Coordinates of C-alpha atoms in Angstrom, one line a residue:
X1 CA 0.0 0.0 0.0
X2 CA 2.9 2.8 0.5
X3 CA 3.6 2.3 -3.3
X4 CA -0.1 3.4 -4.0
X5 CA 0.7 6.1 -1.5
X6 CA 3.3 7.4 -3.3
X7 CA 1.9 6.9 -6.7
X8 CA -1.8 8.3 -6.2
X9 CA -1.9 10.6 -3.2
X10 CA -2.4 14.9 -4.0
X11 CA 1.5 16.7 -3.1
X12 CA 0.2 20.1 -1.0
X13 CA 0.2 23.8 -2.5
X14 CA 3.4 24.8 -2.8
X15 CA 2.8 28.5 -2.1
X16 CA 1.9 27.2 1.5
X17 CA 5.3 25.6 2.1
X18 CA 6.6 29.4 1.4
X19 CA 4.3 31.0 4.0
X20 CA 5.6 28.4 6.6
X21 CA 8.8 29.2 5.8
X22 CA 8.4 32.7 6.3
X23 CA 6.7 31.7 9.7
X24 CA 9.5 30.3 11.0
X25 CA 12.3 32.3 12.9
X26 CA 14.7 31.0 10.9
X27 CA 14.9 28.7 7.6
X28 CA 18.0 25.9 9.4
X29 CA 16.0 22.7 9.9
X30 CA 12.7 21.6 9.9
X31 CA 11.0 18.4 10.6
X32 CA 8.8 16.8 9.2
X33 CA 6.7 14.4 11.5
X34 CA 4.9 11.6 10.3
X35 CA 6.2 12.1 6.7
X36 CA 5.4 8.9 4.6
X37 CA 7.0 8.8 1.5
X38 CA 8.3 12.1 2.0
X39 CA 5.5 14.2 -0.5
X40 CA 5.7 17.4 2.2
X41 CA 9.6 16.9 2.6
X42 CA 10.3 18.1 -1.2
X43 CA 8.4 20.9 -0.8
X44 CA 9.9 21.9 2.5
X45 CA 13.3 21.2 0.6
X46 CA 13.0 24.0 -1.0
X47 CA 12.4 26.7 2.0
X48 CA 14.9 25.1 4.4
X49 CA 18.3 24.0 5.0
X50 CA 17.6 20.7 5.7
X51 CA 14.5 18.7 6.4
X52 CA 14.4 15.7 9.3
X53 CA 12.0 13.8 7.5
X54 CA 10.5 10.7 10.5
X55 CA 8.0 8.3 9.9
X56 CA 7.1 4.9 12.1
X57 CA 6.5 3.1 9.2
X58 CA 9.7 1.3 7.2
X59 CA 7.6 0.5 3.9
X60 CA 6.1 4.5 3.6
X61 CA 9.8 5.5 3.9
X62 CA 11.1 2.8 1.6
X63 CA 8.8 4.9 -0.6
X64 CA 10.5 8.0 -0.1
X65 CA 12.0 10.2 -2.8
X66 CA 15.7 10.8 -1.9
X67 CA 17.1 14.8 -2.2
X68 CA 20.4 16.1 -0.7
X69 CA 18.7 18.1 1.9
X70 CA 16.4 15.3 3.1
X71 CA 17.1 12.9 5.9
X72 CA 14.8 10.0 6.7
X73 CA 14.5 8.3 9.8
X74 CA 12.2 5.6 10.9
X75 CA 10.7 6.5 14.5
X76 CA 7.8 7.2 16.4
X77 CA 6.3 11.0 16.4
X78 CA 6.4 11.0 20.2
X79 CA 10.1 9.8 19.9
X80 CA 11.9 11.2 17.1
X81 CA 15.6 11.0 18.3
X82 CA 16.0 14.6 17.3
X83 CA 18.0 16.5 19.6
X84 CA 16.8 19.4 22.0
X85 CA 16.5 22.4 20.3
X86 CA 17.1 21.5 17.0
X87 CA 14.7 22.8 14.8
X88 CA 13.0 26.0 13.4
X89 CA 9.6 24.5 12.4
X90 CA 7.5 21.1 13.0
X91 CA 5.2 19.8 9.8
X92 CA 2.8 17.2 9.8
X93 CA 0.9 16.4 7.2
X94 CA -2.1 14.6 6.6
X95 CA -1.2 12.6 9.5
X96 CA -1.8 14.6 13.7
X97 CA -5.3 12.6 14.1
X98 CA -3.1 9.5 14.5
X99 CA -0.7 10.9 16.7
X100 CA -2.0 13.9 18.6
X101 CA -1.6 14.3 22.1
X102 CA 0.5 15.3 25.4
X103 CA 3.5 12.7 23.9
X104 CA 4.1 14.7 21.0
X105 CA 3.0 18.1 22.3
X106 CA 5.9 17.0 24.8
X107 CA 8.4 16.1 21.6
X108 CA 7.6 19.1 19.9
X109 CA 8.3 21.3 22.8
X110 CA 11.6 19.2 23.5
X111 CA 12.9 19.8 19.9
X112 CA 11.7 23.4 18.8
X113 CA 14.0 26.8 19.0
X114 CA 12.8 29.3 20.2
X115 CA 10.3 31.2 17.7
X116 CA 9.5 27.7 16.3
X117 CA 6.9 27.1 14.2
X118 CA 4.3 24.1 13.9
X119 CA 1.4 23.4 11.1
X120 CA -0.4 20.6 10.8
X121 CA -2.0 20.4 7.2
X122 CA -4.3 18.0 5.7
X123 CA -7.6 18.4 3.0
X124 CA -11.3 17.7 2.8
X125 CA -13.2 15.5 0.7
X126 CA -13.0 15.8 -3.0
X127 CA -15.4 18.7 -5.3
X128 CA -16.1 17.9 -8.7
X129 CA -18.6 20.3 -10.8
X130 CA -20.5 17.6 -11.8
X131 CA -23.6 17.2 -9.8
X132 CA -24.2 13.6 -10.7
X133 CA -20.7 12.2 -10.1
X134 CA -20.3 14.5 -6.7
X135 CA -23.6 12.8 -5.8
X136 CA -22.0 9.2 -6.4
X137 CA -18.9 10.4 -4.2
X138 CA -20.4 12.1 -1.2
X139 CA -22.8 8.7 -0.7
X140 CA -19.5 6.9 -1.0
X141 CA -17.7 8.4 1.3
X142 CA -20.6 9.3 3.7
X143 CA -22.2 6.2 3.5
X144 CA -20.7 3.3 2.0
X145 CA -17.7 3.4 3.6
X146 CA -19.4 4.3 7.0
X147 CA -18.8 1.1 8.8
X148 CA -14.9 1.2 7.7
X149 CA -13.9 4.8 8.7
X150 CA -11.1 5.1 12.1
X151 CA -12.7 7.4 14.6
X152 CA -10.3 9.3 13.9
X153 CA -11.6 10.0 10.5
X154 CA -14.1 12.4 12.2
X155 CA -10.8 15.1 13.2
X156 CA -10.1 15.2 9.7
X157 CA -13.7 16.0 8.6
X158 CA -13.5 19.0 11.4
X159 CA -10.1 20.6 9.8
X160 CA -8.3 19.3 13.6
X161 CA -10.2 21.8 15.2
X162 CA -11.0 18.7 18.3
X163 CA -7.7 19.2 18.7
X164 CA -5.4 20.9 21.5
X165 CA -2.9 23.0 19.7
X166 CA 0.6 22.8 21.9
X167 CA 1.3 27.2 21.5
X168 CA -0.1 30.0 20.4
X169 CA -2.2 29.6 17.3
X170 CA -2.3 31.9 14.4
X171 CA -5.0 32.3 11.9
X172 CA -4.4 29.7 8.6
X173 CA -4.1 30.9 5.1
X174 CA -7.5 31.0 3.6
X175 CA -8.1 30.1 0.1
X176 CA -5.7 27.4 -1.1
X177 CA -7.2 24.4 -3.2
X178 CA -5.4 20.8 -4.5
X179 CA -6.5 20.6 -7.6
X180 CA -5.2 17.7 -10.3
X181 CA -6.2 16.4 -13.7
X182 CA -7.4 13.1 -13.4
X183 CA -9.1 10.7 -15.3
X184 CA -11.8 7.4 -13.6
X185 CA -8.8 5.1 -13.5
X186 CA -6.3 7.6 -11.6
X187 CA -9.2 8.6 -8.9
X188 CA -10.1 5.1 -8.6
X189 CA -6.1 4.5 -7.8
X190 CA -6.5 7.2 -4.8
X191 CA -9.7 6.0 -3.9
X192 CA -8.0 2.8 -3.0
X193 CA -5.5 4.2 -0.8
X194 CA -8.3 5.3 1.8
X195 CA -8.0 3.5 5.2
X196 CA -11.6 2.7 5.2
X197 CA -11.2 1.2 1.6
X198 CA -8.0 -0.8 2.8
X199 CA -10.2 -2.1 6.1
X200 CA -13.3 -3.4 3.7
X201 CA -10.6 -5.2 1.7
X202 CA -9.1 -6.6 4.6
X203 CA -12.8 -7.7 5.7
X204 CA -13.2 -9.3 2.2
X205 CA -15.5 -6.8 1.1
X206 CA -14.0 -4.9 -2.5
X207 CA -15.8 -1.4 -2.4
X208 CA -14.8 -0.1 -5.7
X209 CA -15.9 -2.0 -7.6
X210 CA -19.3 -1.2 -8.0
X211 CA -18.7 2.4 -7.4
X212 CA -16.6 2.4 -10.8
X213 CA -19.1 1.5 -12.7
X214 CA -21.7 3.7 -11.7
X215 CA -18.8 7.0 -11.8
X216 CA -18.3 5.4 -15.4
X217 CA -22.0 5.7 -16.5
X218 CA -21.5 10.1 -15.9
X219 CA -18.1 10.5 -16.6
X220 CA -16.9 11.6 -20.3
X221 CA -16.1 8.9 -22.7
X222 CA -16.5 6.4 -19.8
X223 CA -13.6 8.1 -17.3
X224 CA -11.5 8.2 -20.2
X225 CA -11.5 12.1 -19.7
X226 CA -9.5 13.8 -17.6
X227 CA -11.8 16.3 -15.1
X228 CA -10.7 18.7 -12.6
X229 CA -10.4 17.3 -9.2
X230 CA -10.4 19.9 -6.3
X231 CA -9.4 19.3 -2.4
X232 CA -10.3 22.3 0.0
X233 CA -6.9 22.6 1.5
X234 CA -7.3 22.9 5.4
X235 CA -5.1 23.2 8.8
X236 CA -3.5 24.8 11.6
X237 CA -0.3 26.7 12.4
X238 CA 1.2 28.8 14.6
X239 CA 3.7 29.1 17.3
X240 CA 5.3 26.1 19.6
X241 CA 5.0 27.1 23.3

């Protein structure tokens, strides 16, 4: 599953990674908690010196594209082996909901400079602007995959507003979309790399199947077209106290 990860999962809006940079007191190192296959780290290879990328899984990071200012490291987010005071700026994204909490409110305050920066970044559910095939998605994700969602799917829906933000919180950028070119067979690829998807598979239950059809019966010359795809980009930031 990392390689479907790595293959089919949105990168972020790069213009963010600049106004994080610009957050930060200074531009040295940054890490990049809970990092998977490292789709954030690029980005934040270009605004910093050098990016601790950390993930607890070996297969995501096996994943990982390699750059010069880019270091990997397998390990836990409440355990990152980074030392005290070591970083300008803490990133996670698309992944706090499984790790929040006083552990890694705890790491983050153990590893951040002073005038540290932290955001936690992440999207909501796909737009298309096509009422039928938005139709087919929302029921899919609302209610076909109901029974296979992680509570913790429900922080994600709420932008990690349930969440206790470890400083003092600043107001985050408005107005930034994902949006991608996709065709059926590359959204069906994505689809497949939801955790609820992944747990009805593991039950023995194949969820896309049928859904494919039916997205095939409104989309352009049967999915064959590329549409526009568009993820309301959502998060957090501010300073780690």
């Amino acid at each position: 599953m990392a390689a479907e990860y790595a293959a089919f999962r949105p990168t972020y809006p790069p213009a963010f990674f600049a106004a994080f940079a610009r957050h930060c007191a200074a531009r040295n190192v940054v890490w990049d908690c809970g990092c998977g296959n490292g789709q954030a780290a690029l980005d934040l290879a270009a605004q910093f010196a050098r990016v601790e990328a950390s993930d607890a899984s070996a297969a995501q990071l096996a994943q990982a594209v390699r750059h010069p200012r880019i270091r990997y490291r397998q390990a836990p987010a409440n355990a990152s082996g980074l030392a005290g005071a070591s970083v300008d700026g803490v990133l996670v994204a698309a992944a706090i909901h499984w790790f929040a909490g006083a552990d890694f409110s705890a790491e983050v305050r153990r590893v951040a400079r002073p005038g540290a920066a932290m955001a936690w970044i992440g999207y909501l559910p796909l737009q298309l602007d096509c009422a039928p095939l938005q139709a087919l998605l929302d029921r899919f994700y609302n209610e076909d995959l109901a029974p296979w969602w992680p509570p913790q799917r429900q922080l994600v829906d709420r932008a990690y507003a349930d969440l206790e933000f470890p400083g003092r919180e600043c107001p985050f950028p408005r107005g930034l979309w994902i949006e991608r070119q996709w065709d059926l067979a590359r959204l069906l690829g994505y689809l497949g790399t939801w955790s609820a998807v992944q747990a009805a598979r593991e039950q023995g239950v194949e969820p896309l199947a049928e859904l494919g059809r039916e997205l095939a019966g409104h989309w352009p010359e049967q999915g064959a077209t590329p549409l526009l795809l568009r993820w309301p980009f959502m998060g957090r930031w501010g300073r780690i106290g």
